[in-house]
Amino acid sequence: MSNKAQDYIIDYKTFKSGIYEFDYHIDKDFFAMFGEPMVQDGDVDVHVTMKVSSAGLDIRLGIAGTLCVECDRCLEPFDMPVDSLYDLVVKFGDKTTPHDDADDMITIGADDDFLDLSQHIYEYVVLSLPARHVHPDNPDGTPGCDPEMLSHIIITDDDEDDDEFYDGEDMDDEDEDGDEPDGEVPDDGSEGEMETIEQKLSRDPRWQKIKAKLNNI
């Protein structure tokens, strides 16, 4: 199926009570419909089951495939697998009626003839991603991230978002208590003060890209 806006519009008023199924394939053309999406590309199958009744629509979305995302550790793109199920309840009635679980329930007014699934599919596809995006390890157990970038990273814990960036210099230049070696002056020219992490990182040519990424998290 092509990824055009009209492909996701359901003329629900033409459906009798019963269960209907729709299949969509999500790729970069789909994400391009959203201007600057969080995900730029993907290879995802979305199976939609819709139960039509006089009260509304009960919709289940099954999402399975891969999404191309930027690694939080090395900033390189990679394909992350996703596999999720979501339920969306569509009620017929007053749009102003509040719902206890508004994220999974919407209301269609009497004047609405169509239901556009595109925005809902996009939101659920993005929601299927885990909070942290990191390359999976290689079969030999080594990190799957860009080796060049890993040379600037201290991986402190694979399960926590606390990897540290450094500029590749010998970390043994400092004494065990954190002081500069005797007789040496910090690179920033100040006497008696340790060079800050920010000052060290500023010498890394890739730090601006790293910093921009961190500011957007």
CSV table of C-alpha atoms in Angstrom, one decimal:
chain,number,residue,atom,x,y,z
A,1,MET,CA,0.0,0.0,0.0
A,2,SER,CA,1.3,3.5,-0.8
A,3,ASN,CA,2.0,5.9,2.0
A,4,LYS,CA,-0.4,8.7,1.0
A,5,ALA,CA,-2.5,10.7,3.5
A,6,GLN,CA,-5.8,9.3,2.1
A,7,ASP,CA,-4.7,5.7,2.6
A,8,TYR,CA,-5.2,6.1,6.4
A,9,ILE,CA,-8.6,7.8,6.2
A,10,ILE,CA,-11.4,5.4,7.3
A,11,ASP,CA,-14.9,6.1,6.1
A,12,TYR,CA,-16.4,4.5,9.1
A,13,LYS,CA,-20.0,5.5,8.5
A,14,THR,CA,-20.1,3.1,5.5
A,15,PHE,CA,-19.3,0.1,7.7
A,16,LYS,CA,-21.9,-2.0,9.3
A,17,SER,CA,-21.4,-3.5,12.8
A,18,GLY,CA,-18.7,-6.0,12.7
A,19,ILE,CA,-14.9,-6.5,12.7
A,20,TYR,CA,-12.7,-5.2,9.9
A,21,GLU,CA,-8.9,-5.4,9.3
A,22,PHE,CA,-6.4,-3.2,7.6
A,23,ASP,CA,-2.7,-3.6,6.9
A,24,TYR,CA,-0.2,-0.8,6.4
A,25,HIS,CA,3.5,-0.8,5.7
A,26,ILE,CA,5.4,2.1,7.3
A,27,ASP,CA,8.6,3.5,5.7
A,28,LYS,CA,10.3,6.8,5.1
A,29,ASP,CA,7.5,8.0,2.9
A,30,PHE,CA,5.1,7.7,5.8
A,31,PHE,CA,7.3,9.6,8.2
A,32,ALA,CA,7.9,12.3,5.6
A,33,MET,CA,4.2,13.2,5.9
A,34,PHE,CA,4.9,14.6,9.4
A,35,GLY,CA,7.5,17.3,8.4
A,36,GLU,CA,10.3,16.7,10.9
A,37,PRO,CA,9.4,13.4,12.6
A,38,MET,CA,11.3,11.9,15.5
A,39,VAL,CA,11.9,8.9,13.3
A,40,GLN,CA,13.2,9.4,9.7
A,41,ASP,CA,12.9,5.9,8.3
A,42,GLY,CA,11.5,2.5,9.1
A,43,ASP,CA,10.4,-0.9,7.9
A,44,VAL,CA,7.3,-1.6,10.0
A,45,ASP,CA,4.1,-3.5,9.4
A,46,VAL,CA,1.0,-2.2,11.1
A,47,HIS,CA,-2.0,-4.5,11.4
A,48,VAL,CA,-5.3,-2.7,12.4
A,49,THR,CA,-8.3,-4.6,13.7
A,50,MET,CA,-11.4,-2.4,14.0
A,51,LYS,CA,-14.6,-3.5,15.7
A,52,VAL,CA,-17.6,-1.3,14.7
A,53,SER,CA,-20.6,-0.9,16.9
A,54,SER,CA,-23.4,1.7,17.5
A,55,ALA,CA,-21.3,3.1,20.4
A,56,GLY,CA,-18.1,3.6,18.6
A,57,LEU,CA,-15.0,1.9,17.3
A,58,ASP,CA,-12.6,-0.5,19.2
A,59,ILE,CA,-9.3,-0.4,17.4
A,60,ARG,CA,-6.2,-2.6,18.0
A,61,LEU,CA,-2.9,-1.8,16.3
A,62,GLY,CA,-0.2,-4.4,16.1
A,63,ILE,CA,3.2,-2.9,15.3
A,64,ALA,CA,6.2,-5.0,14.2
A,65,GLY,CA,9.4,-4.3,12.3
A,66,THR,CA,12.4,-1.9,12.7
A,67,LEU,CA,12.8,1.8,13.0
A,68,CYS,CA,15.9,3.7,12.0
A,69,VAL,CA,17.0,5.8,15.0
A,70,GLU,CA,20.1,7.6,16.2
A,71,CYS,CA,22.1,5.8,18.8
A,72,ASP,CA,22.2,7.8,22.1
A,73,ARG,CA,25.7,6.6,22.7
A,74,CYS,CA,27.6,7.0,19.4
A,75,LEU,CA,25.1,9.2,17.5
A,76,GLU,CA,25.2,6.8,14.5
A,77,PRO,CA,21.9,5.6,12.9
A,78,PHE,CA,20.9,1.9,13.3
A,79,ASP,CA,17.7,-0.2,13.0
A,80,MET,CA,16.0,-0.9,16.3
A,81,PRO,CA,13.4,-3.7,16.4
A,82,VAL,CA,9.9,-2.9,17.7
A,83,ASP,CA,7.0,-5.2,18.5
A,84,SER,CA,4.0,-3.7,20.3
A,85,LEU,CA,0.2,-3.8,20.6
A,86,TYR,CA,-2.0,-0.8,21.4
A,87,ASP,CA,-5.7,-0.3,21.8
A,88,LEU,CA,-7.6,2.9,20.8
A,89,VAL,CA,-11.3,3.5,21.7
A,90,VAL,CA,-13.2,5.8,19.5
A,91,LYS,CA,-16.6,7.0,20.9
A,92,PHE,CA,-19.4,8.7,19.1
A,93,GLY,CA,-20.8,11.8,20.8
A,94,ASP,CA,-19.7,15.1,22.3
A,95,LYS,CA,-16.1,15.9,21.7
A,96,THR,CA,-15.9,17.9,24.9
A,97,THR,CA,-16.8,14.9,27.1
A,98,PRO,CA,-13.7,14.2,29.3
A,99,HIS,CA,-12.3,10.7,29.5
A,100,ASP,CA,-10.3,9.1,32.3
A,101,ASP,CA,-7.8,7.6,29.9
A,102,ALA,CA,-7.7,10.3,27.3
A,103,ASP,CA,-4.5,8.9,25.6
A,104,ASP,CA,-6.3,5.8,24.6
A,105,MET,CA,-9.8,7.2,23.9
A,106,ILE,CA,-11.0,9.9,21.5
A,107,THR,CA,-14.5,11.1,20.6
A,108,ILE,CA,-15.8,11.6,17.1
A,109,GLY,CA,-18.6,14.2,16.7
A,110,ALA,CA,-21.8,13.8,14.7
A,111,ASP,CA,-20.4,15.9,11.9
A,112,ASP,CA,-17.3,13.9,11.5
A,113,ASP,CA,-17.6,11.4,8.6
A,114,PHE,CA,-14.1,10.0,8.6
A,115,LEU,CA,-11.4,8.8,11.0
A,116,ASP,CA,-7.8,9.6,10.0
A,117,LEU,CA,-5.6,6.9,11.4
A,118,SER,CA,-2.2,8.4,10.3
A,119,GLN,CA,-1.5,10.5,13.3
A,120,HIS,CA,-2.5,7.7,15.7
A,121,ILE,CA,-0.3,5.2,13.8
A,122,TYR,CA,2.6,7.6,13.9
A,123,GLU,CA,2.3,8.2,17.6
A,124,TYR,CA,2.0,4.6,18.5
A,125,VAL,CA,4.9,3.6,16.3
A,126,VAL,CA,7.1,6.2,18.0
A,127,LEU,CA,5.8,5.1,21.4
A,128,SER,CA,6.8,1.5,20.7
A,129,LEU,CA,10.5,2.6,20.9
A,130,PRO,CA,12.3,2.1,24.2
A,131,ALA,CA,13.4,5.2,26.1
A,132,ARG,CA,17.0,4.6,25.3
A,133,HIS,CA,18.3,3.9,21.8
A,134,VAL,CA,21.7,2.0,21.9
A,135,HIS,CA,23.3,-0.3,19.3
A,136,PRO,CA,22.9,-3.9,20.3
A,137,ASP,CA,26.2,-5.7,21.2
A,138,ASN,CA,28.0,-7.7,18.5
A,139,PRO,CA,27.9,-11.5,18.6
A,140,ASP,CA,31.3,-11.6,20.4
A,141,GLY,CA,29.9,-9.3,23.2
A,142,THR,CA,31.7,-6.1,22.1
A,143,PRO,CA,29.6,-2.9,21.8
A,144,GLY,CA,28.0,-2.5,18.4
A,145,CYS,CA,28.6,1.3,18.3
A,146,ASP,CA,30.9,3.2,16.0
A,147,PRO,CA,34.4,2.3,17.1
A,148,GLU,CA,35.7,5.8,16.4
A,149,MET,CA,33.1,7.3,18.7
A,150,LEU,CA,33.7,4.6,21.3
A,151,SER,CA,37.2,5.8,21.6
A,152,HIS,CA,35.8,9.0,23.2
A,153,ILE,CA,33.4,7.2,25.5
A,154,ILE,CA,33.7,5.5,28.8
A,155,ILE,CA,30.9,2.9,29.0
A,156,THR,CA,30.1,2.8,32.7
A,157,ASP,CA,26.9,0.8,32.6
A,158,ASP,CA,25.1,-0.6,29.6
A,159,ASP,CA,21.8,-0.6,31.4
A,160,GLU,CA,21.9,3.1,32.4
A,161,ASP,CA,22.1,6.3,30.5
A,162,ASP,CA,25.4,7.4,32.2
A,163,ASP,CA,28.1,6.8,29.6
A,164,GLU,CA,30.8,9.4,30.0
A,165,PHE,CA,32.5,11.3,27.2
A,166,TYR,CA,36.2,12.2,27.3
A,167,ASP,CA,38.8,13.6,24.9
A,168,GLY,CA,41.0,10.5,24.5
A,169,GLU,CA,43.8,11.9,26.7
A,170,ASP,CA,45.6,9.6,29.1
A,171,MET,CA,43.4,9.6,32.2
A,172,ASP,CA,46.4,8.7,34.4
A,173,ASP,CA,47.8,12.2,34.0
A,174,GLU,CA,46.0,13.1,37.3
A,175,ASP,CA,46.9,11.9,40.7
A,176,GLU,CA,44.7,9.4,42.4
A,177,ASP,CA,43.1,12.1,44.5
A,178,GLY,CA,42.2,14.1,41.4
A,179,ASP,CA,45.0,16.7,41.6
A,180,GLU,CA,47.2,17.7,38.8
A,181,PRO,CA,50.7,16.1,38.9
A,182,ASP,CA,53.2,18.1,40.9
A,183,GLY,CA,54.8,21.0,39.0
A,184,GLU,CA,52.2,21.0,36.2
A,185,VAL,CA,49.7,23.8,35.5
A,186,PRO,CA,46.2,23.1,34.1
A,187,ASP,CA,45.8,23.7,30.4
A,188,ASP,CA,43.4,26.6,31.0
A,189,GLY,CA,46.2,28.6,32.5
A,190,SER,CA,44.6,29.0,35.9
A,191,GLU,CA,46.7,28.2,38.9
A,192,GLY,CA,45.6,25.7,41.4
A,193,GLU,CA,42.4,24.8,39.5
A,194,MET,CA,41.6,21.6,37.8
A,195,GLU,CA,40.6,21.7,34.1
A,196,THR,CA,36.9,21.2,33.9
A,197,ILE,CA,35.3,18.3,32.0
A,198,GLU,CA,33.7,21.0,29.7
A,199,GLN,CA,37.1,22.4,28.9
A,200,LYS,CA,38.4,19.0,28.0
A,201,LEU,CA,35.5,18.1,25.9
A,202,SER,CA,35.6,21.4,24.1
A,203,ARG,CA,38.8,20.2,22.4
A,204,ASP,CA,37.1,17.2,20.9
A,205,PRO,CA,36.1,18.0,17.3
A,206,ARG,CA,32.9,15.9,17.7
A,207,TRP,CA,31.9,17.5,21.0
A,208,GLN,CA,29.6,20.1,19.4
A,209,LYS,CA,27.6,17.3,17.8
A,210,ILE,CA,27.5,15.4,21.0
A,211,LYS,CA,26.5,18.5,23.0
A,212,ALA,CA,23.7,19.3,20.6
A,213,LYS,CA,22.3,15.8,20.9
A,214,LEU,CA,22.5,15.9,24.7
A,215,ASN,CA,20.6,19.2,24.8
A,216,ASN,CA,17.7,17.6,22.8
A,217,ILE,CA,17.3,14.6,25.2
